[in-house]
PDB file of N, CA and C in Angstrom:
ATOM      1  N   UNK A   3     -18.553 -25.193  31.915  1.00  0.00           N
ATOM      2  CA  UNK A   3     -19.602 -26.011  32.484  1.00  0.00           C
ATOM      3  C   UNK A   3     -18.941 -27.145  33.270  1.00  0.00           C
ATOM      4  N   UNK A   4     -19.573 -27.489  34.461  1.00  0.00           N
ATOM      5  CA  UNK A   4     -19.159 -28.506  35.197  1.00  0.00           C
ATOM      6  C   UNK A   4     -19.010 -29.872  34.191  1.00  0.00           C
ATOM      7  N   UNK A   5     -18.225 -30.968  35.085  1.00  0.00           N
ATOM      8  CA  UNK A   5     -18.708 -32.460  34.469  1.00  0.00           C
ATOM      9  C   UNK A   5     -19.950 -33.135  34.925  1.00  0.00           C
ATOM     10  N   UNK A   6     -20.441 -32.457  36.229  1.00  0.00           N
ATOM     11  CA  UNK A   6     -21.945 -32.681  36.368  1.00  0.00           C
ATOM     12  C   UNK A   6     -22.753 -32.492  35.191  1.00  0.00           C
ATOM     13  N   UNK A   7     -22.744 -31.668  34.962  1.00  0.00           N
ATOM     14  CA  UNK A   7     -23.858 -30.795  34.104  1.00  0.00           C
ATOM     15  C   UNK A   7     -23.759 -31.387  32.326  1.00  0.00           C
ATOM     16  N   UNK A   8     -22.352 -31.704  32.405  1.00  0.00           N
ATOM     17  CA  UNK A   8     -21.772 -32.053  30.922  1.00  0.00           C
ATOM     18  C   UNK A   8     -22.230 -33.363  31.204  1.00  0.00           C
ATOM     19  N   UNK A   9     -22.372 -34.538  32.065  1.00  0.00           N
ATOM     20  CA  UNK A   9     -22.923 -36.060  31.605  1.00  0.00           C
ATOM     21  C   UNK A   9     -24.438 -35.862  32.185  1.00  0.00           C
ATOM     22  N   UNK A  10     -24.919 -34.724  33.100  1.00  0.00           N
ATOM     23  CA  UNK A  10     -26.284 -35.479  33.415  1.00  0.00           C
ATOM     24  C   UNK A  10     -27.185 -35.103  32.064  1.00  0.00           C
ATOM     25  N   UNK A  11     -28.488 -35.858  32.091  1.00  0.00           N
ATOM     26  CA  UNK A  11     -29.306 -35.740  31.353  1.00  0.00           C
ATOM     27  C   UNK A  11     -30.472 -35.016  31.216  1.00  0.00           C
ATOM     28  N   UNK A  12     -30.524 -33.633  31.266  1.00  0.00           N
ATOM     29  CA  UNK A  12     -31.752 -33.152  30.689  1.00  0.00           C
ATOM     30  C   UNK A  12     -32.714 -32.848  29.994  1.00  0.00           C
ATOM     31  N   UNK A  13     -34.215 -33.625  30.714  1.00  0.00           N
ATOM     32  CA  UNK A  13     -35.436 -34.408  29.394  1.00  0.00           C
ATOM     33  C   UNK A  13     -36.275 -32.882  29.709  1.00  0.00           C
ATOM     34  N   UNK A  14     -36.489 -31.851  29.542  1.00  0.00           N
ATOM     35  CA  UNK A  14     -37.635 -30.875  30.252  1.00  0.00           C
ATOM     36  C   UNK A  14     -38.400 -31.411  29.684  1.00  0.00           C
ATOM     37  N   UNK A  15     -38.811 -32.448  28.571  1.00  0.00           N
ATOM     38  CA  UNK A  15     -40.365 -33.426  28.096  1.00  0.00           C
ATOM     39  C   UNK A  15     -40.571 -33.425  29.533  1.00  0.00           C
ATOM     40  N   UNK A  16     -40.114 -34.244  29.869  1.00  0.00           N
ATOM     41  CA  UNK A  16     -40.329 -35.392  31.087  1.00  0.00           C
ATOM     42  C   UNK A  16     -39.957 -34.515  32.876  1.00  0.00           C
ATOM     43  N   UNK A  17     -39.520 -33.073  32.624  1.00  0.00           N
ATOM     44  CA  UNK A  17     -39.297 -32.486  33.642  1.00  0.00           C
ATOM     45  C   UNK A  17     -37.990 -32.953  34.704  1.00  0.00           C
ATOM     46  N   UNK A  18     -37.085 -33.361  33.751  1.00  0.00           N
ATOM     47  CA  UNK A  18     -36.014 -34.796  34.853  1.00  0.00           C
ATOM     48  C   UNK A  18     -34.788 -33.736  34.636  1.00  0.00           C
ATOM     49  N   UNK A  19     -34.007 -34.186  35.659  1.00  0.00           N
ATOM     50  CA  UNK A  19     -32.193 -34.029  35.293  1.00  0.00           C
ATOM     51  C   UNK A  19     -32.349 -35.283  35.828  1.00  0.00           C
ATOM     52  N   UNK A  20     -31.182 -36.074  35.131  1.00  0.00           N
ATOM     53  CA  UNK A  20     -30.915 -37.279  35.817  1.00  0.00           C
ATOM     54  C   UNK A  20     -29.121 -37.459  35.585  1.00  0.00           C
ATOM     55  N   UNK A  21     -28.575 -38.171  36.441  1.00  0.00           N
ATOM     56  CA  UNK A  21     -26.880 -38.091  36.091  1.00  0.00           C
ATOM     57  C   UNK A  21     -26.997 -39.868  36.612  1.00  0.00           C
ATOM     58  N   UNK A  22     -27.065 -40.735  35.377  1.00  0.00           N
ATOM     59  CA  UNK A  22     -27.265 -42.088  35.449  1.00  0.00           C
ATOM     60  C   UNK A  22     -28.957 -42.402  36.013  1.00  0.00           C
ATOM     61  N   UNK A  23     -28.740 -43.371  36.742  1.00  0.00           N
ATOM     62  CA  UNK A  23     -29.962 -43.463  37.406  1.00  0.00           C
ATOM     63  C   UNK A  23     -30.604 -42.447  38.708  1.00  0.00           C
ATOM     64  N   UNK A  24     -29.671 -41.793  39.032  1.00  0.00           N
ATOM     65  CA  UNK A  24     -30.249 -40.768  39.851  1.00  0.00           C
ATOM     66  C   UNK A  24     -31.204 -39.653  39.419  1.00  0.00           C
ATOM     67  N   UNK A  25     -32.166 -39.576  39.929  1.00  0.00           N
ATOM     68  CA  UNK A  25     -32.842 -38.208  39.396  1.00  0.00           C
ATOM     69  C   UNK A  25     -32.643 -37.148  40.647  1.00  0.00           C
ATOM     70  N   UNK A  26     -32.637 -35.914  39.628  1.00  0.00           N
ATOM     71  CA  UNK A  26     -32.421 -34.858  41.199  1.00  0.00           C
ATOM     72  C   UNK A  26     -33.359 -33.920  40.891  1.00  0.00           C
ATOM     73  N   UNK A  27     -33.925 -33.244  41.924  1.00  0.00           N
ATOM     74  CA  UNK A  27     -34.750 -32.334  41.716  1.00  0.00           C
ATOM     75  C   UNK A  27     -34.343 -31.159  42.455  1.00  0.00           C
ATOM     76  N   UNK A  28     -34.415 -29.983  42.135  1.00  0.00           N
ATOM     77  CA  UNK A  28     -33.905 -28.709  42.574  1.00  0.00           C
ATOM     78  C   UNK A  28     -34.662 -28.080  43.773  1.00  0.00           C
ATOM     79  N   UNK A  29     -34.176 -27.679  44.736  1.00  0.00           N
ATOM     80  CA  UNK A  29     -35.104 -27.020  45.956  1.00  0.00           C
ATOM     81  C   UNK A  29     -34.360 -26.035  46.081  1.00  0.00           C
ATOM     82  N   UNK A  30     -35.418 -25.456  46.792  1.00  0.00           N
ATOM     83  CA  UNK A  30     -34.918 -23.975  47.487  1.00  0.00           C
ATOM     84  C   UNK A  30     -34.264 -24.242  48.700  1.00  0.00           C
ATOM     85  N   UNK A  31     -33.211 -24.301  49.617  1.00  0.00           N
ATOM     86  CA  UNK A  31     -33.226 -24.314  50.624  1.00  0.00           C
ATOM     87  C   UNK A  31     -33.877 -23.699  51.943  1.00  0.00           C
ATOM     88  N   UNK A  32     -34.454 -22.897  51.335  1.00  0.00           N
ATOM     89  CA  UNK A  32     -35.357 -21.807  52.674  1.00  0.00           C
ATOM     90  C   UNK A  32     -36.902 -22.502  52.529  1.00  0.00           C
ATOM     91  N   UNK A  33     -36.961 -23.063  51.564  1.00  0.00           N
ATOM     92  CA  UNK A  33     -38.380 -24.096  51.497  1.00  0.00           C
ATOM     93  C   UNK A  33     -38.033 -25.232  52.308  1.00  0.00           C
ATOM     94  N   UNK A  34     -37.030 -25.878  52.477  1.00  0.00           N
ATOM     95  CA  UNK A  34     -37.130 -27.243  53.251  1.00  0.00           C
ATOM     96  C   UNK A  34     -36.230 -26.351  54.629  1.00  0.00           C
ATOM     97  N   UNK A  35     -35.681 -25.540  54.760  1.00  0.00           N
ATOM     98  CA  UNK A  35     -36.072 -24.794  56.527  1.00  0.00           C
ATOM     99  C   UNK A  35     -37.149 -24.607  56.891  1.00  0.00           C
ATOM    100  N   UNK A  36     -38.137 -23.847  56.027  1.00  0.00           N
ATOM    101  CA  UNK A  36     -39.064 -23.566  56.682  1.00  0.00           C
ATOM    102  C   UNK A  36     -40.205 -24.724  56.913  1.00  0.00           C
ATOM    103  N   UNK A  37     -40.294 -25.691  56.558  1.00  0.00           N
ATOM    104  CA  UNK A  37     -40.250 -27.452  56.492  1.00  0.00           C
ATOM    105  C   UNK A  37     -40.167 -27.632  57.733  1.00  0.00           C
ATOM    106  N   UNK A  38     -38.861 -27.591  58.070  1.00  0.00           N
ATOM    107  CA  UNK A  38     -37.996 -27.804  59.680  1.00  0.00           C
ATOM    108  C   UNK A  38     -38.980 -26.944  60.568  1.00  0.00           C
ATOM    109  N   UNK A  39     -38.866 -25.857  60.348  1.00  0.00           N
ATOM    110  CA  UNK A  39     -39.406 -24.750  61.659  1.00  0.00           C
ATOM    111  C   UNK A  39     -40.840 -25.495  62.088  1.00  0.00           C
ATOM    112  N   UNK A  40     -41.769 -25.627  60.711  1.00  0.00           N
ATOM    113  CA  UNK A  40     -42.716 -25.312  61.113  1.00  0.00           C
ATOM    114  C   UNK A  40     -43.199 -26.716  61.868  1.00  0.00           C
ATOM    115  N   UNK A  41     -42.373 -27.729  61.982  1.00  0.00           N
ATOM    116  CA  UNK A  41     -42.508 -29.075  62.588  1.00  0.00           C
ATOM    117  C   UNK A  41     -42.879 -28.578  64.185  1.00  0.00           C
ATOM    118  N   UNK A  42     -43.741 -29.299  64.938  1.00  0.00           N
ATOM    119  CA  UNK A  42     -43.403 -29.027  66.361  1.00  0.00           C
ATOM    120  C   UNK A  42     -41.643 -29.693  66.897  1.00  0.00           C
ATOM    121  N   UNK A  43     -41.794 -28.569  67.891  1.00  0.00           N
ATOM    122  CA  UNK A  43     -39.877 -28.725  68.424  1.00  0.00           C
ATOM    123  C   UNK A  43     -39.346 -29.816  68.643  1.00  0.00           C
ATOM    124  N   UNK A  44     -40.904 -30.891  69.184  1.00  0.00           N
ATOM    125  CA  UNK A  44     -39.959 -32.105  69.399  1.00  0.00           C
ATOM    126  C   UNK A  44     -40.235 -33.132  68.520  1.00  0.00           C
ATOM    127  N   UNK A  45     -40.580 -32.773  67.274  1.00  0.00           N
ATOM    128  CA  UNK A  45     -40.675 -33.880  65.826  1.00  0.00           C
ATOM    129  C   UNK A  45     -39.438 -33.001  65.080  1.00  0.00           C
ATOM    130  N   UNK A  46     -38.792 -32.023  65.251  1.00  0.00           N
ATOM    131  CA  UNK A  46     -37.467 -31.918  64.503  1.00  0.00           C
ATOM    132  C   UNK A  46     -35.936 -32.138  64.539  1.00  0.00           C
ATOM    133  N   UNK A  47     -35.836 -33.044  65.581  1.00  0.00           N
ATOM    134  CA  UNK A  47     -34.535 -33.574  65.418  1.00  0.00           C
ATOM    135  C   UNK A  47     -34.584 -34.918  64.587  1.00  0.00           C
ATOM    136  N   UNK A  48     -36.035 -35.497  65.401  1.00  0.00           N
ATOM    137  CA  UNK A  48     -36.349 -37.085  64.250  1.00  0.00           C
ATOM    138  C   UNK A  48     -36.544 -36.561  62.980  1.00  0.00           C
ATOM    139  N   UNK A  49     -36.852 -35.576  62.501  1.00  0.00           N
ATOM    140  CA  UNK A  49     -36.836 -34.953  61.135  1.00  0.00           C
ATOM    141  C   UNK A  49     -35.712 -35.136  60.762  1.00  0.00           C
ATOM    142  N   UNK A  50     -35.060 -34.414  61.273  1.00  0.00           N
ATOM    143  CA  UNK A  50     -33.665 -33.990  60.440  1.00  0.00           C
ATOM    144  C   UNK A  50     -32.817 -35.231  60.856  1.00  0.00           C
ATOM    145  N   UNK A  51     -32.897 -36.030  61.534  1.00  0.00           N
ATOM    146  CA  UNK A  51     -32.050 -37.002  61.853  1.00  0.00           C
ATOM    147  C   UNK A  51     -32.301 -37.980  60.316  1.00  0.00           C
ATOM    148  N   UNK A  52     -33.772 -38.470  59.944  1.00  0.00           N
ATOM    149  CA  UNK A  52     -33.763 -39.110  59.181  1.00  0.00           C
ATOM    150  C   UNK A  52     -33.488 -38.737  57.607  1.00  0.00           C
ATOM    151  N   UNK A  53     -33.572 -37.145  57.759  1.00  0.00           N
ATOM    152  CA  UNK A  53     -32.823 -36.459  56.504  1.00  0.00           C
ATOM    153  C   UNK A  53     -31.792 -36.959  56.535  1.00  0.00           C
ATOM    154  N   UNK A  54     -30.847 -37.026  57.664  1.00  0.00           N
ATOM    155  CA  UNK A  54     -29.361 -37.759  57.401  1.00  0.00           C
ATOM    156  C   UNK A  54     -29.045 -38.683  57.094  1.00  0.00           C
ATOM    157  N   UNK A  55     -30.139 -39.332  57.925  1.00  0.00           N
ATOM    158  CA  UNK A  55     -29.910 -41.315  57.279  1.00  0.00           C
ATOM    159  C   UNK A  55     -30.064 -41.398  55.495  1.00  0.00           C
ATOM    160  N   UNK A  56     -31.143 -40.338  55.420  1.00  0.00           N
ATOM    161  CA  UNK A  56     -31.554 -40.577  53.770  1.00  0.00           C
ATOM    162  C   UNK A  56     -30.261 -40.398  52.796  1.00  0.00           C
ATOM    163  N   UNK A  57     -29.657 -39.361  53.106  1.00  0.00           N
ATOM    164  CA  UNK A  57     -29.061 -38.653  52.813  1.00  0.00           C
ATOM    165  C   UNK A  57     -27.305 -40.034  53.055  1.00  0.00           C
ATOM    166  N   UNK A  58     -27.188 -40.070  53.809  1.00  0.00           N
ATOM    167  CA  UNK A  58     -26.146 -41.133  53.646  1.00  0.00           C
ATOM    168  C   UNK A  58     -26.278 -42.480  53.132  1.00  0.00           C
ATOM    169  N   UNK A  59     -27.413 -42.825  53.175  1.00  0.00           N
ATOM    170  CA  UNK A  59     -27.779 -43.601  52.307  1.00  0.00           C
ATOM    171  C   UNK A  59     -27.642 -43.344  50.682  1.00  0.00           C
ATOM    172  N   UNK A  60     -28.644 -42.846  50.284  1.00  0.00           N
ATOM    173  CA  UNK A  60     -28.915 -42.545  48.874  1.00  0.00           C
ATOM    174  C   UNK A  60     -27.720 -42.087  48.535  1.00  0.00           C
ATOM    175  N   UNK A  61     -26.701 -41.189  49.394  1.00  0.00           N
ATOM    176  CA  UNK A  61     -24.845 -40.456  48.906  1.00  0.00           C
ATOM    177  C   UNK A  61     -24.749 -41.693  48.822  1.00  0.00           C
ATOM    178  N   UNK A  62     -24.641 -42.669  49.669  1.00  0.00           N
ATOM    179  CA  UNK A  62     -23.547 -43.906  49.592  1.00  0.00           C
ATOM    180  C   UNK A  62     -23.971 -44.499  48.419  1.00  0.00           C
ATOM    181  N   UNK A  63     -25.045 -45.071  47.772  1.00  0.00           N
ATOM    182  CA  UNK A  63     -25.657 -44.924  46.283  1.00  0.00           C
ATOM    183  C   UNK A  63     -24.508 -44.517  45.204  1.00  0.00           C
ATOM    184  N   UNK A  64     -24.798 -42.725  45.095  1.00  0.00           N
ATOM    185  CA  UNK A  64     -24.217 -42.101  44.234  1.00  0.00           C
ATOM    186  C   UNK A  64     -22.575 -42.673  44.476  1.00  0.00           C
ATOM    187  N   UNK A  65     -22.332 -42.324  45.356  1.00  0.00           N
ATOM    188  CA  UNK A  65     -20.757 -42.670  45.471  1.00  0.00           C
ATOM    189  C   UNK A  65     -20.365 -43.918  44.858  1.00  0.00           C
ATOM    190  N   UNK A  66     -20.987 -45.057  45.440  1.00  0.00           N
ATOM    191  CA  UNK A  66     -20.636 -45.926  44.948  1.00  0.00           C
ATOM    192  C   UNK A  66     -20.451 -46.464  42.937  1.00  0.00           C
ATOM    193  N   UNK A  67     -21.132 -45.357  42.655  1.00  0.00           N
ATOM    194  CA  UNK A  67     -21.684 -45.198  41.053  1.00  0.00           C
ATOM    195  C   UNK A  67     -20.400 -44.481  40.247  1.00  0.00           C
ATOM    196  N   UNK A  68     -20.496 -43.513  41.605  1.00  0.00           N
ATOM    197  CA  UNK A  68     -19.447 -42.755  41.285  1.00  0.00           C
ATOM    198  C   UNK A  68     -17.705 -43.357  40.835  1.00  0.00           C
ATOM    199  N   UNK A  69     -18.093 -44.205  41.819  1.00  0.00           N
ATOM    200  CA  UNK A  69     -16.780 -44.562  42.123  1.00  0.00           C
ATOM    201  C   UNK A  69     -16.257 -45.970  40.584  1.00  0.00           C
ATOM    202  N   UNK A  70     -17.743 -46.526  40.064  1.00  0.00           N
ATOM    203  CA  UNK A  70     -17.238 -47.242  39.236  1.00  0.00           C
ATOM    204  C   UNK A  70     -16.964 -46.333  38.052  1.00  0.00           C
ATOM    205  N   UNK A  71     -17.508 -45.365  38.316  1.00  0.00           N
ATOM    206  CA  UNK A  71     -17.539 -44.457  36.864  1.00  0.00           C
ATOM    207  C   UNK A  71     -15.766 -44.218  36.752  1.00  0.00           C
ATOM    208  N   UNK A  72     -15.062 -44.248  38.031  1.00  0.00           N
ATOM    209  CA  UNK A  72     -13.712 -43.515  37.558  1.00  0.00           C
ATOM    210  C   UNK A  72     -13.027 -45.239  37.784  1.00  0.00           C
ATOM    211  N   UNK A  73     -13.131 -46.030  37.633  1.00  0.00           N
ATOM    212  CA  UNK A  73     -12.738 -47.274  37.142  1.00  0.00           C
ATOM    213  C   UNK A  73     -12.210 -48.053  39.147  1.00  0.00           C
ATOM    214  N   UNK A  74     -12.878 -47.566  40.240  1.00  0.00           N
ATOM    215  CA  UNK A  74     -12.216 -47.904  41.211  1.00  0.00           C
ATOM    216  C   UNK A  74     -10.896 -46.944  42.094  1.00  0.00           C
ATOM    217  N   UNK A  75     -10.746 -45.695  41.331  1.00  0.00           N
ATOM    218  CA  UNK A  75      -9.812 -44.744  41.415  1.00  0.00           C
ATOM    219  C   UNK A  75     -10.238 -43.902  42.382  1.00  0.00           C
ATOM    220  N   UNK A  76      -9.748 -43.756  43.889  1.00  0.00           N
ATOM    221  CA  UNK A  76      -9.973 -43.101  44.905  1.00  0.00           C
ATOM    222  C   UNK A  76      -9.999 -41.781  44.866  1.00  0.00           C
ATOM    223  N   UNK A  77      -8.979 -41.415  44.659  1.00  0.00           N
ATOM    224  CA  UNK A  77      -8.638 -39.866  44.104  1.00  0.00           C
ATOM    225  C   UNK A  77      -9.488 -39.239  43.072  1.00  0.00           C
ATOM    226  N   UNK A  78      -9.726 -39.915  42.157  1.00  0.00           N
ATOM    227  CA  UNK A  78     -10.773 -39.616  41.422  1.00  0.00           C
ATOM    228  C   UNK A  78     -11.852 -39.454  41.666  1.00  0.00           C
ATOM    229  N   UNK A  79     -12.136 -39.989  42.536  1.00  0.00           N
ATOM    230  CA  UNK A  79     -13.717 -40.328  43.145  1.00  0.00           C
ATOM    231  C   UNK A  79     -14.054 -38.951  43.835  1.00  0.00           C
ATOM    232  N   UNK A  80     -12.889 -38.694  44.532  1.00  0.00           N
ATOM    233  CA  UNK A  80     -12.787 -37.897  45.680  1.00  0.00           C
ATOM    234  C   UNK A  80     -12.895 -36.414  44.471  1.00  0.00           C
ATOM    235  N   UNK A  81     -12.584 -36.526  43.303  1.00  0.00           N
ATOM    236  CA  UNK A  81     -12.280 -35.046  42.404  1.00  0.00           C
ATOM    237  C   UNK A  81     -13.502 -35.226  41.796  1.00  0.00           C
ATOM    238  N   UNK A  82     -14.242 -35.890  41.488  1.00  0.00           N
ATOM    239  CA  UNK A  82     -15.914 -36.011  40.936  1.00  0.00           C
ATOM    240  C   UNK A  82     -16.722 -35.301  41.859  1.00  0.00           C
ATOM    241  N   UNK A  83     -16.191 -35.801  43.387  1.00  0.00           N
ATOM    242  CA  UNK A  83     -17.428 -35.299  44.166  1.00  0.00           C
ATOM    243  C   UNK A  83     -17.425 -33.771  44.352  1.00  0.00           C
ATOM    244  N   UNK A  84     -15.674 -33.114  44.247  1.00  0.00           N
ATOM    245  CA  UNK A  84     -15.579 -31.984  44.354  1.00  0.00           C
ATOM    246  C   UNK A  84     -16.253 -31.131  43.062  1.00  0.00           C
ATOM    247  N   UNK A  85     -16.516 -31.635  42.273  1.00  0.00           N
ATOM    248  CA  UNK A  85     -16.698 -31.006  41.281  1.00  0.00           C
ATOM    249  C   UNK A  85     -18.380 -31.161  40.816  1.00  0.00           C
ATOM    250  N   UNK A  86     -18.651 -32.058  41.595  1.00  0.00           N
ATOM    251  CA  UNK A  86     -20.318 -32.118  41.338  1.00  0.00           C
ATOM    252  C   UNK A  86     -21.006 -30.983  42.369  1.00  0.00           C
ATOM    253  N   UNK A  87     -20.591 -31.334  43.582  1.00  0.00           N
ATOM    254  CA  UNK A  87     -20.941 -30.359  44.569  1.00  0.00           C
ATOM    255  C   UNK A  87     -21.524 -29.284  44.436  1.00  0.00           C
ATOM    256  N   UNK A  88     -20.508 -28.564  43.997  1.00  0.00           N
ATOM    257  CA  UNK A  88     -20.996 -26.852  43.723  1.00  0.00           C
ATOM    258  C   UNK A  88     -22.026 -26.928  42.600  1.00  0.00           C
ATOM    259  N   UNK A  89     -21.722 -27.767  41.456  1.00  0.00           N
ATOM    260  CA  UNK A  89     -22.943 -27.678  40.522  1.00  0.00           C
ATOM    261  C   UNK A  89     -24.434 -27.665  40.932  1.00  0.00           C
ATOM    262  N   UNK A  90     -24.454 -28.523  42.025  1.00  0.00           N
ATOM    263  CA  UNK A  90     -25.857 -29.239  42.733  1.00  0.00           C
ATOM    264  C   UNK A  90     -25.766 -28.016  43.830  1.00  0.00           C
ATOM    265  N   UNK A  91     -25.083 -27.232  43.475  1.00  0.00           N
ATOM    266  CA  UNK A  91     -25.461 -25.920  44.571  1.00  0.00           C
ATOM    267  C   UNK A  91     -25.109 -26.081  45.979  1.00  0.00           C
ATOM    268  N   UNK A  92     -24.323 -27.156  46.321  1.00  0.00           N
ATOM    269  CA  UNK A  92     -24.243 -27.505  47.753  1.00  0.00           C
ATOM    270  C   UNK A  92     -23.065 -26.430  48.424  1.00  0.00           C
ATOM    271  N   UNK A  93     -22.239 -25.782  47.692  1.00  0.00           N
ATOM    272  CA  UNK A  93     -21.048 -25.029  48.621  1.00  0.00           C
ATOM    273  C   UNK A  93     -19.727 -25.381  47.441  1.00  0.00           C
ATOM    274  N   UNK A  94     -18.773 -25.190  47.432  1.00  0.00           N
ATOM    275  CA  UNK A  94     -17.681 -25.313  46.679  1.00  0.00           C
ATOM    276  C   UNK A  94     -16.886 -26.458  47.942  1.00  0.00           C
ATOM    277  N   UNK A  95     -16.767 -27.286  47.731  1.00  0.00           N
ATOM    278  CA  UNK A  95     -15.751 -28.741  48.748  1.00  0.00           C
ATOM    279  C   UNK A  95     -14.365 -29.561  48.469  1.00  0.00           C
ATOM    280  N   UNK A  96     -13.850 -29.084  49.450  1.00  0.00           N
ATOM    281  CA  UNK A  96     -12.597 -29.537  49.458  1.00  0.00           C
ATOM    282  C   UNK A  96     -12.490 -30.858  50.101  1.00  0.00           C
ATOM    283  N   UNK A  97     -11.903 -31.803  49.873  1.00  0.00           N
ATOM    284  CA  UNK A  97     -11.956 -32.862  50.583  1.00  0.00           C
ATOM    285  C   UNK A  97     -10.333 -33.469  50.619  1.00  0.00           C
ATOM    286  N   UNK A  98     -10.025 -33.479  51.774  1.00  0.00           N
ATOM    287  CA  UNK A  98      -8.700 -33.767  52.262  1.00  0.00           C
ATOM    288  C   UNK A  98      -8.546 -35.164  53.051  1.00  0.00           C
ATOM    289  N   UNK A  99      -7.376 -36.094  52.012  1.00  0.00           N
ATOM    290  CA  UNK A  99      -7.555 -37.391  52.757  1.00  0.00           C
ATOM    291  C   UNK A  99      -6.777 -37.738  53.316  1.00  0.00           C
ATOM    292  N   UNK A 100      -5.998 -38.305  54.492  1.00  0.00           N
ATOM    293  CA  UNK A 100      -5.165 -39.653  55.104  1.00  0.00           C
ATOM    294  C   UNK A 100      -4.840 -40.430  55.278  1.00  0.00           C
ATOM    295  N   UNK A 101      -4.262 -41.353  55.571  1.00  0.00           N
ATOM    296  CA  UNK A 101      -4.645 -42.758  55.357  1.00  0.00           C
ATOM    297  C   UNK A 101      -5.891 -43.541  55.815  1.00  0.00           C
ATOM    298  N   UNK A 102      -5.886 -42.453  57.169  1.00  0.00           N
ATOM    299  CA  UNK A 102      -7.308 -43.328  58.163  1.00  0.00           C
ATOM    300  C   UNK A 102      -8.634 -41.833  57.966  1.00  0.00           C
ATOM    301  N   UNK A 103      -8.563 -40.897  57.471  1.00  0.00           N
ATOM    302  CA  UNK A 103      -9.444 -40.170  57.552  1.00  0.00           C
ATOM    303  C   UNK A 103      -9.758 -39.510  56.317  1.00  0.00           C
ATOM    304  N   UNK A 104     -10.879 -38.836  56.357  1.00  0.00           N
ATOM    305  CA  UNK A 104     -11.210 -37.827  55.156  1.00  0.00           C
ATOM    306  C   UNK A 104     -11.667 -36.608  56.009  1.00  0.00           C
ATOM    307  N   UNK A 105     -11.211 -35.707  55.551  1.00  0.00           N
ATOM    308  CA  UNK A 105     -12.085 -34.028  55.500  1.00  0.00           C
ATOM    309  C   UNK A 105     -12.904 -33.447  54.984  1.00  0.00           C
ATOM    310  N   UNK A 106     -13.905 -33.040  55.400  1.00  0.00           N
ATOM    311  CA  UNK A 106     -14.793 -32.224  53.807  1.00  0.00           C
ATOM    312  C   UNK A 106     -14.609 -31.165  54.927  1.00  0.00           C
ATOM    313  N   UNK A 107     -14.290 -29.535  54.006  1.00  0.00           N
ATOM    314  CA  UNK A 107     -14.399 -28.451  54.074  1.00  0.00           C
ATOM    315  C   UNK A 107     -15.319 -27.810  52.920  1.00  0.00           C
ATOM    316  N   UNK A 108     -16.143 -27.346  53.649  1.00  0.00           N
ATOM    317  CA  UNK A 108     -17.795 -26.773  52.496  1.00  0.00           C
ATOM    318  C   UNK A 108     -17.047 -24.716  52.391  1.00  0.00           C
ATOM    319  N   UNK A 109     -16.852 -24.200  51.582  1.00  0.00           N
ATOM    320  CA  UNK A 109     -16.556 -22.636  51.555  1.00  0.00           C
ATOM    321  C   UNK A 109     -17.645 -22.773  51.414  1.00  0.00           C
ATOM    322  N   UNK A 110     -18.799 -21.430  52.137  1.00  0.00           N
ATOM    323  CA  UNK A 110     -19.429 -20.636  51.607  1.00  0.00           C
ATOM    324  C   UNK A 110     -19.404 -19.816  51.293  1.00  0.00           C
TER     325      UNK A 110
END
């Protein structure tokens, strides 16, 4: 079992996973495409644009949570996220760093 899965919290009382204060809820991905499609053509880039903002937002959140969880430890931070990833179904991620850059490589 992941370390996702081993600290988050599942209440099915209450219908939650939660991993700290985050709650996550499970989607289909072909449910939030077909979300996308069925938008007219020119309300789906502002769609998906603000999926991103959300989305770097609320990550920058987790990360930051993340990051106290491994005491300030970069590398660590960077091996949490690899390892939550795939749990949350996102792809298996490699993340390769530099001094001035990071990589994410997603396998599908």
């Amino acid at each position: 079992m992941s370390e996702f899965w081993e600290r988050a919290i599942k209440d099915s009382e209450r219908g939650e996973i939660r991993d700290g204060d985050t709650r996550y809820v499970m989607f289909r991905t072909d449910v939030i495409a077909a979300m996308v499609n069925q938008l007219p053509i020119e309300a789906r880039a502002a769609a998906l644009e603000s999926l991103a903002n959300a989305v770097r937002t609320q990550g920058g959140k987790s990360l930051s949570r993340y990051l106290d969880m491994v005491g300030g430890d970069v590398e660590a931070l960077l091996k949490t996220v690899s390892v939550t990833a795939p749990a949350l179904g996102w792809g298996k991620w490699q993340l390769h760093r530099t001094d001035s850059t990071l990589q994410l490589v997603v396998e599908k």
